XYZ file of C-alpha atoms in Angstrom:
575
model
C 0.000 0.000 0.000
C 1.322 3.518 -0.725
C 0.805 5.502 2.140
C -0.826 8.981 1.235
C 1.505 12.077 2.008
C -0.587 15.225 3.579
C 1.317 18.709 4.121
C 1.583 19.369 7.504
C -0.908 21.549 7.784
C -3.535 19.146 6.390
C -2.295 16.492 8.906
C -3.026 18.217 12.418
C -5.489 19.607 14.558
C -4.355 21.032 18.075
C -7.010 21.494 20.966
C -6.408 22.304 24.682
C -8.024 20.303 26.889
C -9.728 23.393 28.832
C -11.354 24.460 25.413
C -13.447 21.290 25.367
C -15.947 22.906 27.930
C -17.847 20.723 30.012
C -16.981 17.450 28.471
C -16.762 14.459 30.474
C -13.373 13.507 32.356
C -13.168 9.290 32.286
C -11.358 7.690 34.866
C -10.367 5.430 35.443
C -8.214 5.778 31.828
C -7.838 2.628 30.602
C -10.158 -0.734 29.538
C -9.464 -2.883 32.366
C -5.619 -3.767 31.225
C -2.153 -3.387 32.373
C -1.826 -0.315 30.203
C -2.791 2.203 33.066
C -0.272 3.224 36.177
C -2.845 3.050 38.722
C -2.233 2.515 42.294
C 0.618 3.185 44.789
C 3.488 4.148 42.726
C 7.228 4.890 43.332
C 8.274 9.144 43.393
C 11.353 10.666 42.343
C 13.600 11.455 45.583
C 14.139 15.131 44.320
C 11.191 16.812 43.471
C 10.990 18.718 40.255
C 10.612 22.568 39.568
C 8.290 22.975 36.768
C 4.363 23.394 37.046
C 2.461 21.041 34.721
C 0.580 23.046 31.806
C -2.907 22.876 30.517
C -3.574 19.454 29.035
C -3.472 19.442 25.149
C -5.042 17.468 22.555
C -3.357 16.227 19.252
C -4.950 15.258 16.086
C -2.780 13.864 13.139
C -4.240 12.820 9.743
C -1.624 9.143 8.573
C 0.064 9.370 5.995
C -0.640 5.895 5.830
C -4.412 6.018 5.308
C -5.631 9.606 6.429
C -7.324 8.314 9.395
C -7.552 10.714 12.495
C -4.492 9.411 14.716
C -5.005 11.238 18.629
C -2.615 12.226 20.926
C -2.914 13.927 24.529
C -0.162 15.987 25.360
C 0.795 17.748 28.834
C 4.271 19.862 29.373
C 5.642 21.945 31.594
C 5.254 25.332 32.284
C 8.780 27.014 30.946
C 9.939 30.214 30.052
C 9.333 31.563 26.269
C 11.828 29.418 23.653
C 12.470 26.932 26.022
C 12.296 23.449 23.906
C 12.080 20.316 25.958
C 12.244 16.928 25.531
C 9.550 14.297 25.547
C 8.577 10.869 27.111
C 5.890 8.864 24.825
C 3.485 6.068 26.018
C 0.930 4.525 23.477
C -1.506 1.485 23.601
C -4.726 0.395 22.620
C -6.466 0.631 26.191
C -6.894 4.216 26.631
C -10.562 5.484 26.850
C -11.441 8.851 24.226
C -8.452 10.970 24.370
C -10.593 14.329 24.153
C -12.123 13.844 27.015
C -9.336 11.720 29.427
C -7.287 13.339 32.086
C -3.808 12.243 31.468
C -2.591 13.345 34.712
C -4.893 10.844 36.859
C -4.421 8.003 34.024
C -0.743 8.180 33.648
C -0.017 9.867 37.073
C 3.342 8.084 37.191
C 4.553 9.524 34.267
C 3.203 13.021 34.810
C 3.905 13.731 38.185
C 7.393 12.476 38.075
C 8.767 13.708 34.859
C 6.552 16.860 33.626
C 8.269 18.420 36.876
C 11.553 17.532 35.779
C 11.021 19.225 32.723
C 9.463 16.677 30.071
C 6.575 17.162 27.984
C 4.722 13.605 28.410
C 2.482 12.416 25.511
C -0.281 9.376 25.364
C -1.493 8.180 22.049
C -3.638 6.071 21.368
C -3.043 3.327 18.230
C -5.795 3.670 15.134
C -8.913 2.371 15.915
C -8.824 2.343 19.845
C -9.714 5.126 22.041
C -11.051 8.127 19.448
C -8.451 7.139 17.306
C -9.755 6.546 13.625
C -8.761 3.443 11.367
C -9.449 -0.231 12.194
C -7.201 -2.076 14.949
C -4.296 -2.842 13.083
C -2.766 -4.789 15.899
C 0.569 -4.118 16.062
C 0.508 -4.021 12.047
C 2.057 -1.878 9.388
C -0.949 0.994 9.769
C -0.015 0.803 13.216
C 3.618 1.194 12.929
C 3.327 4.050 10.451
C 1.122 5.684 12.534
C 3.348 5.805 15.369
C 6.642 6.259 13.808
C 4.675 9.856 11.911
C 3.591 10.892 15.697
C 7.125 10.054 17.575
C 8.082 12.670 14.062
C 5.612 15.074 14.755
C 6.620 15.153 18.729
C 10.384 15.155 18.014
C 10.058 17.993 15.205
C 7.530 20.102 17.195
C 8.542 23.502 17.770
C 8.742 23.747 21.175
C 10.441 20.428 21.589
C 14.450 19.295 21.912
C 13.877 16.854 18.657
C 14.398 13.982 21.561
C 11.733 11.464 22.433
C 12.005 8.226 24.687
C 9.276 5.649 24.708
C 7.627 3.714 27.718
C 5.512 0.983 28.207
C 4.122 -2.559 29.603
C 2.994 -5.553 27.560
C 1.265 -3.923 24.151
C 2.144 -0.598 25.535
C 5.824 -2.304 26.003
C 5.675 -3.578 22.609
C 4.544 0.064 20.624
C 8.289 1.334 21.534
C 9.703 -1.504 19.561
C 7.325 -0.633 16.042
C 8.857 2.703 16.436
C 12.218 1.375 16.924
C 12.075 -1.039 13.539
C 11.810 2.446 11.421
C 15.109 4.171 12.957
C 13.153 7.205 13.445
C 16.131 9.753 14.665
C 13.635 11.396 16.908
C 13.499 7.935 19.291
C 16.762 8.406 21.592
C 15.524 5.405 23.837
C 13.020 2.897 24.702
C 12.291 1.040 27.765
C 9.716 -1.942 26.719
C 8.442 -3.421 29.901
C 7.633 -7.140 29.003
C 7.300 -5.649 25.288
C 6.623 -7.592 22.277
C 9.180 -7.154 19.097
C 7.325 -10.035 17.174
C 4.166 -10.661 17.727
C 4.337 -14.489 15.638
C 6.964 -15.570 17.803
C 4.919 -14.769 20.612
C 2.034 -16.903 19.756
C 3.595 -19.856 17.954
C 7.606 -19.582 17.896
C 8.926 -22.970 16.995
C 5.537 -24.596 16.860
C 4.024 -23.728 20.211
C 0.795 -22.606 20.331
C 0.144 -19.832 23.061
C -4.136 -20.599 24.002
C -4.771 -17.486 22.841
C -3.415 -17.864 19.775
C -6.204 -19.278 17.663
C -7.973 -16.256 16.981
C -8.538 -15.281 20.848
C -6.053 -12.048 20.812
C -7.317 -10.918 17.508
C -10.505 -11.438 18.585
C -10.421 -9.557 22.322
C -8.646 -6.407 20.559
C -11.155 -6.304 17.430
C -14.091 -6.595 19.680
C -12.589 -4.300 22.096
C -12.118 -1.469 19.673
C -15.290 -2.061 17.871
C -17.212 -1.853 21.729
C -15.542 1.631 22.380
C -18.647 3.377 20.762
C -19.593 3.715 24.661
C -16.253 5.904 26.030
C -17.085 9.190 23.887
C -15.544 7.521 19.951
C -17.039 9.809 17.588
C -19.771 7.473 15.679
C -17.564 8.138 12.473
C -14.764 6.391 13.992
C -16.804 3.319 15.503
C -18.348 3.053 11.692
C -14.378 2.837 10.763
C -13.403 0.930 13.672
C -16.169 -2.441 12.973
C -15.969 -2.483 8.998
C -12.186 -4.086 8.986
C -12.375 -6.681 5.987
C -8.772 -6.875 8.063
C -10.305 -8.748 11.318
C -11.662 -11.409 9.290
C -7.901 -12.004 7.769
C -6.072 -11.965 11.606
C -8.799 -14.444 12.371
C -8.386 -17.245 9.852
C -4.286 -16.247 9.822
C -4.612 -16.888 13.764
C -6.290 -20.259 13.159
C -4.242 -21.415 9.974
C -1.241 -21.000 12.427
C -2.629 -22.558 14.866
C -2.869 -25.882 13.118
C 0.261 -25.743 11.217
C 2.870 -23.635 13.269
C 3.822 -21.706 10.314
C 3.629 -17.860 8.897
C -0.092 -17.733 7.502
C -0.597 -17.518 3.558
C -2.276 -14.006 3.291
C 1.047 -12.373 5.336
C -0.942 -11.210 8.054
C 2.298 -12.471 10.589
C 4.740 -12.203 8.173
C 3.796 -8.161 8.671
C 4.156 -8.258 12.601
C 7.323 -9.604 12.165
C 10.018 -6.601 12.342
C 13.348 -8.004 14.473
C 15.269 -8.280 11.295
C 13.917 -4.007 10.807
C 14.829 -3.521 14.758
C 18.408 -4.994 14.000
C 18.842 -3.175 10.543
C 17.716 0.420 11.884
C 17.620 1.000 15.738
C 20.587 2.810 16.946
C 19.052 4.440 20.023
C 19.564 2.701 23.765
C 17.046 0.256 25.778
C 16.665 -0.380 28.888
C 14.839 -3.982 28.704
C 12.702 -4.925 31.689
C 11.346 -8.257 31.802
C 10.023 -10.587 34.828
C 11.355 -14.065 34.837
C 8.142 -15.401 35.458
C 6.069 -13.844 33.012
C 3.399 -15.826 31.198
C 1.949 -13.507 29.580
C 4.990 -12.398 27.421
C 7.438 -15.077 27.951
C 11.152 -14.096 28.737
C 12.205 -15.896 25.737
C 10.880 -13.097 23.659
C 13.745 -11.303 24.696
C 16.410 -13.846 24.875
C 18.562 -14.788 23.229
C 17.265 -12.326 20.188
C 18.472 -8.697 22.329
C 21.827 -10.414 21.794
C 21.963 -9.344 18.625
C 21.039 -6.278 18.865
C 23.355 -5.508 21.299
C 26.008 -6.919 18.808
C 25.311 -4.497 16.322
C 26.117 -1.629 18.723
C 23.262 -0.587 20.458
C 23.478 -0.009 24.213
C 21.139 -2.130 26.403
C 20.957 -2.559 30.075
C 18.528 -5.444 31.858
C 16.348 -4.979 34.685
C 15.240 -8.610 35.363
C 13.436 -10.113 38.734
C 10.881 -12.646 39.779
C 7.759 -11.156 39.101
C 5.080 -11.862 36.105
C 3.384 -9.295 33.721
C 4.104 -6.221 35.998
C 6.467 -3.332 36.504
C 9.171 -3.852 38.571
C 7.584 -1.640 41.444
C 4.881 -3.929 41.527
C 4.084 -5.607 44.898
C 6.590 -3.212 46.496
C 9.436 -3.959 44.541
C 11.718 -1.592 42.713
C 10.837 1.369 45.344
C 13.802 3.505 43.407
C 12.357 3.047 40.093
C 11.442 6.284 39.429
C 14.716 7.705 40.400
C 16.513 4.900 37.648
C 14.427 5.754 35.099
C 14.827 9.649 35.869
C 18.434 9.024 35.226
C 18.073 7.135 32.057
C 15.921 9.954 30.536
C 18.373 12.387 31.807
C 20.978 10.597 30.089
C 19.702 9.390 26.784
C 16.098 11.699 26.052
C 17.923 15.312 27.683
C 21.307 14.380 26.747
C 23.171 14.783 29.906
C 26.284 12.930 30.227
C 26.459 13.359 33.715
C 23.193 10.931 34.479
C 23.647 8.217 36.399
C 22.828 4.792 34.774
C 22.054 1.651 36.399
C 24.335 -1.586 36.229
C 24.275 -3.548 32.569
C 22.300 -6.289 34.535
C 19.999 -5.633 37.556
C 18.929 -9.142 38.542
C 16.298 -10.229 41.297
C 17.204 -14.210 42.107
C 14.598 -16.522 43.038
C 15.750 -16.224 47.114
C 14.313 -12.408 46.523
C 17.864 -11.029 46.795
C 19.172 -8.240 43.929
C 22.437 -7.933 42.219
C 24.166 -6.270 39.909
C 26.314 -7.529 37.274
C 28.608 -6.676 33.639
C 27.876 -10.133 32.024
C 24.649 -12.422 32.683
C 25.183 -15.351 33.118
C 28.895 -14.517 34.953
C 30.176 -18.154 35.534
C 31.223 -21.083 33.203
C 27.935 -23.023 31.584
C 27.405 -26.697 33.885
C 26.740 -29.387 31.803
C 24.473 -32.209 32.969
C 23.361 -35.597 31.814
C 20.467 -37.675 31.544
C 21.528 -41.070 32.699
C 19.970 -44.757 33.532
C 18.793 -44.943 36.751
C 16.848 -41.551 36.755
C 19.849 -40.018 37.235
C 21.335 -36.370 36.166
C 25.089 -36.787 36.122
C 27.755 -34.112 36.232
C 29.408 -36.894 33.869
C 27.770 -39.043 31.225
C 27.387 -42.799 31.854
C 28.490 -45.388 29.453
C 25.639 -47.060 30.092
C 22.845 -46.681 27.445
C 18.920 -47.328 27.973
C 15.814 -45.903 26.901
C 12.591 -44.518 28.385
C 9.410 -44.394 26.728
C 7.660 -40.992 27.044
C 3.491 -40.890 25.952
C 1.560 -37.944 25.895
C 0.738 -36.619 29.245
C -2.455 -35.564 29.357
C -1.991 -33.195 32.843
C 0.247 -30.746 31.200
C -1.720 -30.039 27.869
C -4.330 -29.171 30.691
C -2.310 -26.982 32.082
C -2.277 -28.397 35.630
C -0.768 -31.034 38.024
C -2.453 -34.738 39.913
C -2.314 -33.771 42.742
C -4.457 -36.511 44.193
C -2.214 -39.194 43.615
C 0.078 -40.757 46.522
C 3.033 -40.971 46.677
C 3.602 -36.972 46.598
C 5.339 -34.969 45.912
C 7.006 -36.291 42.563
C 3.979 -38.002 41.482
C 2.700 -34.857 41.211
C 4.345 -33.537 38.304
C 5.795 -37.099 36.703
C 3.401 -40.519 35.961
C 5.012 -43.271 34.807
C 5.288 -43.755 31.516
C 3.913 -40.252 30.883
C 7.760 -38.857 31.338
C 11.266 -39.338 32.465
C 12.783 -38.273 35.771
C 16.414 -37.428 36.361
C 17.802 -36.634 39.895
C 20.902 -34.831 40.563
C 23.192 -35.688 43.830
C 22.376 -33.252 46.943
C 24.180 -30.129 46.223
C 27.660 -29.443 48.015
C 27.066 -25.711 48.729
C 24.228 -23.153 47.441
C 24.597 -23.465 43.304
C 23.610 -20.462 41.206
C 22.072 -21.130 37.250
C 20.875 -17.960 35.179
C 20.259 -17.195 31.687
C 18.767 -20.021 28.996
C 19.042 -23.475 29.885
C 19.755 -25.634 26.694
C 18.425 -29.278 26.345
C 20.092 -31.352 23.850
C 17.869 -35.007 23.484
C 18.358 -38.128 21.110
C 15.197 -38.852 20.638
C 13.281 -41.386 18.680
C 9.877 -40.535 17.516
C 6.885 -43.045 17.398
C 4.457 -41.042 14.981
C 5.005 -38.039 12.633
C 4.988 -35.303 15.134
C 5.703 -34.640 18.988
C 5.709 -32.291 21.698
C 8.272 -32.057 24.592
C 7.517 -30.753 27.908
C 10.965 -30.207 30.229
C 10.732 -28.738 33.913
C 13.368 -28.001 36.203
C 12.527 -28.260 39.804
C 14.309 -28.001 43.158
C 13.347 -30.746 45.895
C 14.447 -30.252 49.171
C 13.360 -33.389 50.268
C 9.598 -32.087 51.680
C 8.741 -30.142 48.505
C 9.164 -29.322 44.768
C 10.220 -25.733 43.583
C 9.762 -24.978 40.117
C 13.019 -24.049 38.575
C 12.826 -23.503 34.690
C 10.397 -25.067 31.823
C 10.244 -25.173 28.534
C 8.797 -26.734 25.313
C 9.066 -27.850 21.745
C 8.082 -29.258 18.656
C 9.713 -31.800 17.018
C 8.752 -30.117 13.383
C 10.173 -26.911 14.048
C 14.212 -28.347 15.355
C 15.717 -26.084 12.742
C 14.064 -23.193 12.252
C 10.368 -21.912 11.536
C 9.999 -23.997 9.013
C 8.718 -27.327 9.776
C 10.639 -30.265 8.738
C 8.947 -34.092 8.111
C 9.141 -36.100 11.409
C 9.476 -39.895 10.673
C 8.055 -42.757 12.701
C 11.277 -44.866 14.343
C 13.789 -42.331 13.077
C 16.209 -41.154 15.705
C 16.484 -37.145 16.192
C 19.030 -34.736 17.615
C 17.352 -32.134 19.048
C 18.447 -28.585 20.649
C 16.408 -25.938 22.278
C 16.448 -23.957 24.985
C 14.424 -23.408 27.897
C 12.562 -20.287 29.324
C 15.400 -17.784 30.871
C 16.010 -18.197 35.137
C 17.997 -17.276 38.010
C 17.873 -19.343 40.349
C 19.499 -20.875 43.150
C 19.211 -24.598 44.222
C 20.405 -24.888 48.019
C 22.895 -26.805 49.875
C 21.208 -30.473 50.508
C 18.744 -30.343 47.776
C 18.357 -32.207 44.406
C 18.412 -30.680 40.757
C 15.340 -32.840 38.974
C 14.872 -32.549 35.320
C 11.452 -33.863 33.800
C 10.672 -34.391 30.496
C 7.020 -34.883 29.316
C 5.424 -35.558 26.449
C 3.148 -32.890 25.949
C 2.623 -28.954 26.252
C 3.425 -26.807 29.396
C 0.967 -24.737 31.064
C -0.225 -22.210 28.817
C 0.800 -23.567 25.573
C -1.998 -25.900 23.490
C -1.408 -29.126 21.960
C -0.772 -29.420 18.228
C -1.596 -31.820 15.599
C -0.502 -34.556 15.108
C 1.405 -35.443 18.652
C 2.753 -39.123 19.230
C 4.919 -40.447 21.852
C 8.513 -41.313 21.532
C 11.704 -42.761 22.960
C 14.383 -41.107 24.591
C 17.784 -42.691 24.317
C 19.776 -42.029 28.071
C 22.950 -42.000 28.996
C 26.535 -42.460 26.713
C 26.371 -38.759 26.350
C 23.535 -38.325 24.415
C 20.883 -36.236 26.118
C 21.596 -33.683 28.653
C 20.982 -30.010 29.496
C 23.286 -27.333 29.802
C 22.943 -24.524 32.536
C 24.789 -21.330 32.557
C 26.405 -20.578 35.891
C 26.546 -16.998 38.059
C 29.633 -16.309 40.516
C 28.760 -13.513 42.063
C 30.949 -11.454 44.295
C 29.049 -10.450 47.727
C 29.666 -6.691 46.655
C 27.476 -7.369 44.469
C 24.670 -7.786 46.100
C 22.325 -4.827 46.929
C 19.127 -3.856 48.636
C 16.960 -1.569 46.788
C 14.238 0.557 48.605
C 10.991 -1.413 48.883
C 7.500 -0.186 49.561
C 6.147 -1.780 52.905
């Protein structure tokens, strides 16, 4: 599609909030998701100087389409010529922009940064909110629209020409669209759980998220089309519901679904822009992701920020045990507001002075924080799967096999937990898996970063599904370490390759990204399970198979942290 080109004139409409009247202020701002910053919520240390300004309101035509894009806009109150710069947040979940008070939606935002002298914008993506257009989901409409109103913010008059972006989960992942363009304007991003490819987050290598057959298209189409009711212009509900567009995510959802692979009409292949992010982005990020997220799985962002990272671009990490949440949530990350003042400071304002956190913030699963130059810092551990359920620092030259069917409890996404003897019979029936027990650890051992599995495997059918956990067992209960999955179809690549009944397989993958620590006295245990973990569906077609122990031939390899007790730190917490 060629994207229609407007004069600048032609493409916006400026309003202040106090010339709307007596319209209706919404709160609270958002449609019942993440998106919002409600609740208690960490404050800069130093309070700022500035007095916030009357709220504005934005209105750019797309050069994509010429639907109405919206904006909300609040700055501080400065002196005549002053330019500043400008923090962006933008989702799908705000309610009509003409009519929302930005300061109680976003409060964290505004009443930390405006003072500090940012301008603070909320936009809301086509389709959502008063926005015009149909929900383009994280699609090219989308992305244009963004990249033209991170543009418009950074060439405003009264603004530095520097713009970060901020946000959790979709909100997380809108920095990242921006990011794929190069747009100069973008100094930084901090995606919070983001999403830089939407596929790979609903069927990477095969596995099938539950809500990827049509259920995430369908909550955000009906969810913008249902928005009639939050003061959307009828002209823009009319836009919003006749998307020819929903009816293409739907059956693309559902043809992937079934097959694991990019869907014929390209509707994926568009919401895929890594290789863009890796080709263009030369700005900073500061990547915040809980280790046990669900909802967006860590492995969205490892290994692949590698890469970018390789290419030159400065990242630091902010990771800890939490799920879909900010790092302040449950009275976390108390200083977060001073961390991210000082990454603003230094990459949006340009002050080389700013402090800067470590490269690697990490919150192990005791609850104790560290900092760190490298993640994992220690030498990779290698173990094996051996005869006699055992997980050897050294491979046996014995050789057996175990038969693993499909398990049944984990495609339901649950545990027996009815049947004695507990607790391992809890997460392992016979001849549903395979159970491998380390000796008692020596001394507290420390594993971070992606565990890799390598397996010799021989299939039964044309098709399977491996389930591996990693648990701790102290000898009176079972921790959940790690877990993973994968598809035999998918071992090299996203392609899927033919699986063949009685033909012996190497496979590699890794697991979901940890830090953990397994204590003095207790026992690494490795299961593998046919099947899908918790939150992942079954595919088509799924058989059982043989795994071929010891002799070196299946194992898993953890990476290893060392850290110095300097290291460790205690970061203000909200009691």
């Amino acid at each position: 599609m060629n994207p229609r080109r407007l004069t600048a004139a032609a493409a916006l409409t400026i309003v202040l909030a106090s010339a709307l009247g007596s319209a209706q202020v919404i709160e609270p701002c958002d449609l019942g998701s993440t998106g919002d910053y409600s609740g208690p919520y960490p404050t800069t240390t130093q309070s700022g100087s500035y007095a916030i300004a009357e709220q504005e309101f934005i209105e750019l035509e797309s050069e994509f389409d010429g639907a109405r894009i919206q904006m909300a806009l609040l700055r501080p109150v400065v002196a005549a010529g002053v330019k500043v710069p400008v923090i962006a947040t933008a989702g799908p979940y705000y309610h009509a922009l003409r009519t929302l008070d930005v300061r109680a939606c976003e409060p964290f935002l505004t009443e930390n940064f405006i003072p500090q002298g940012y301008a603070v914008a909320v936009l809301s993506v086509r389709g959502t909110g008063d926005s015009g257009g149909c929900m383009n989901m994280m699609g090219p409409g989308e992305r244009s629209d963004l990249n033209q109103a991170i543009t418009w913010l950074g060439e405003a008059p009264w603004s530095t020409g520097s713009v970060g972006m901020i946000g959790l989960s979709y909100d997380g992942g809108t920095p990242w669209e921006v990011a794929s363009f190069g747009n100069p304007h973008l100094k930084t991003i901090v995606p919070i759980s983001g999403v830089p490819d939407l596929f790979e987050l609903m069927f990477g290598q095969g596995r099938t998220d539950f809500r990827g057959p049509g259920i995430l298209n369908g909550i955000y189409y009906a969810q913008t089309i249902a928005s009639f009711s939050i003061g959307r212009p009828p002209l823009h509900t009319v836009e919003a519901t006749a998307c020819p567009e929903y009816a293409t995510g739907i059956a693309a959802s559902l043809y992937s679904a079934l097959t694991g692979r990019l869907d014929p009409f390209g509707y994926w292949a568009e919401r895929r822009y890594r290789d863009e992010i890796l080709e263009n982005y030369r700005g900073s990020v500061y990547l915040v992701q809980g280790l046990q997220d669900w909802n967006v799985d860590p492995s969205l962002q490892y290994p692949w920020i590698g890469e970018l990272e390789a290419r030159g671009v400065t990242v630091h990490h902010l990771l800890g045990q939490w799920g879909h949440a900010r790092p302040y949530s449950d009275g976390g990350r108390w200083d977060w507001a001073d961390v991210l003042l000082g990454w603003f400071d230094r990459w949006v304002r340009g002050d080389p002075e700013a402090p800067l956190p470590a490269k690697y913030e990490i919150e192990d699963a005791d609850d104790r924080w560290r900092r760190a130059d490298t993640w994992p810092d220690g030498p990779a551990a290698s173990l094996w799967l051996d005869p006699g359920q055992r997980l050897s620092a050294s491979p046996s030259a014995d050789q057996s096999d175990a038969r693993i069917w499909l398990d049944p409890f984990h495609t339901q996404g649950g545990y027996v937990t009815d049947l004695p003897p507990a607790p391992l019979r809890d997460v392992c029936l016979p001849n549903l898996c395979a159970l491998f027990r380390s000796d008692p650890a020596a001394a507290d051992t420390r594993y971070g970063g992606l565990p890799e599995v390598a397996l010799r495997l021989t299939p039964l059918g044309p098709g399977g599904q491996l389930s591996v956990y990693l648990y701790e067992d102290d000898g009176t209960q079972l921790t959940r370490l790690g877990w993973g999955q994968f598809d035999l179809r998918f071992r090299n690549g996203d392609e899927p390759e033919e699986v063949v009944a009685g033909q012996p397989l190497d496979v590699r993958f890794a697991l979901e990204p940890l830090d953990v620590v397994l204590h003095a006295g207790s026992q690494l245990v490795a299961i593998v399970g046919g099947g899908t973990t918790g939150d992942l569906l079954p595919t088509v077609p799924n058989y059982p198979m043989t795994l071929h122990l010891g002799g070196g031939l299946s194992g898993l390899t953890l990476g290893s942290n060392l850290p110095d007790p300097a290291d460790f730190f205690d970061p203000p917490r909200d009691e």
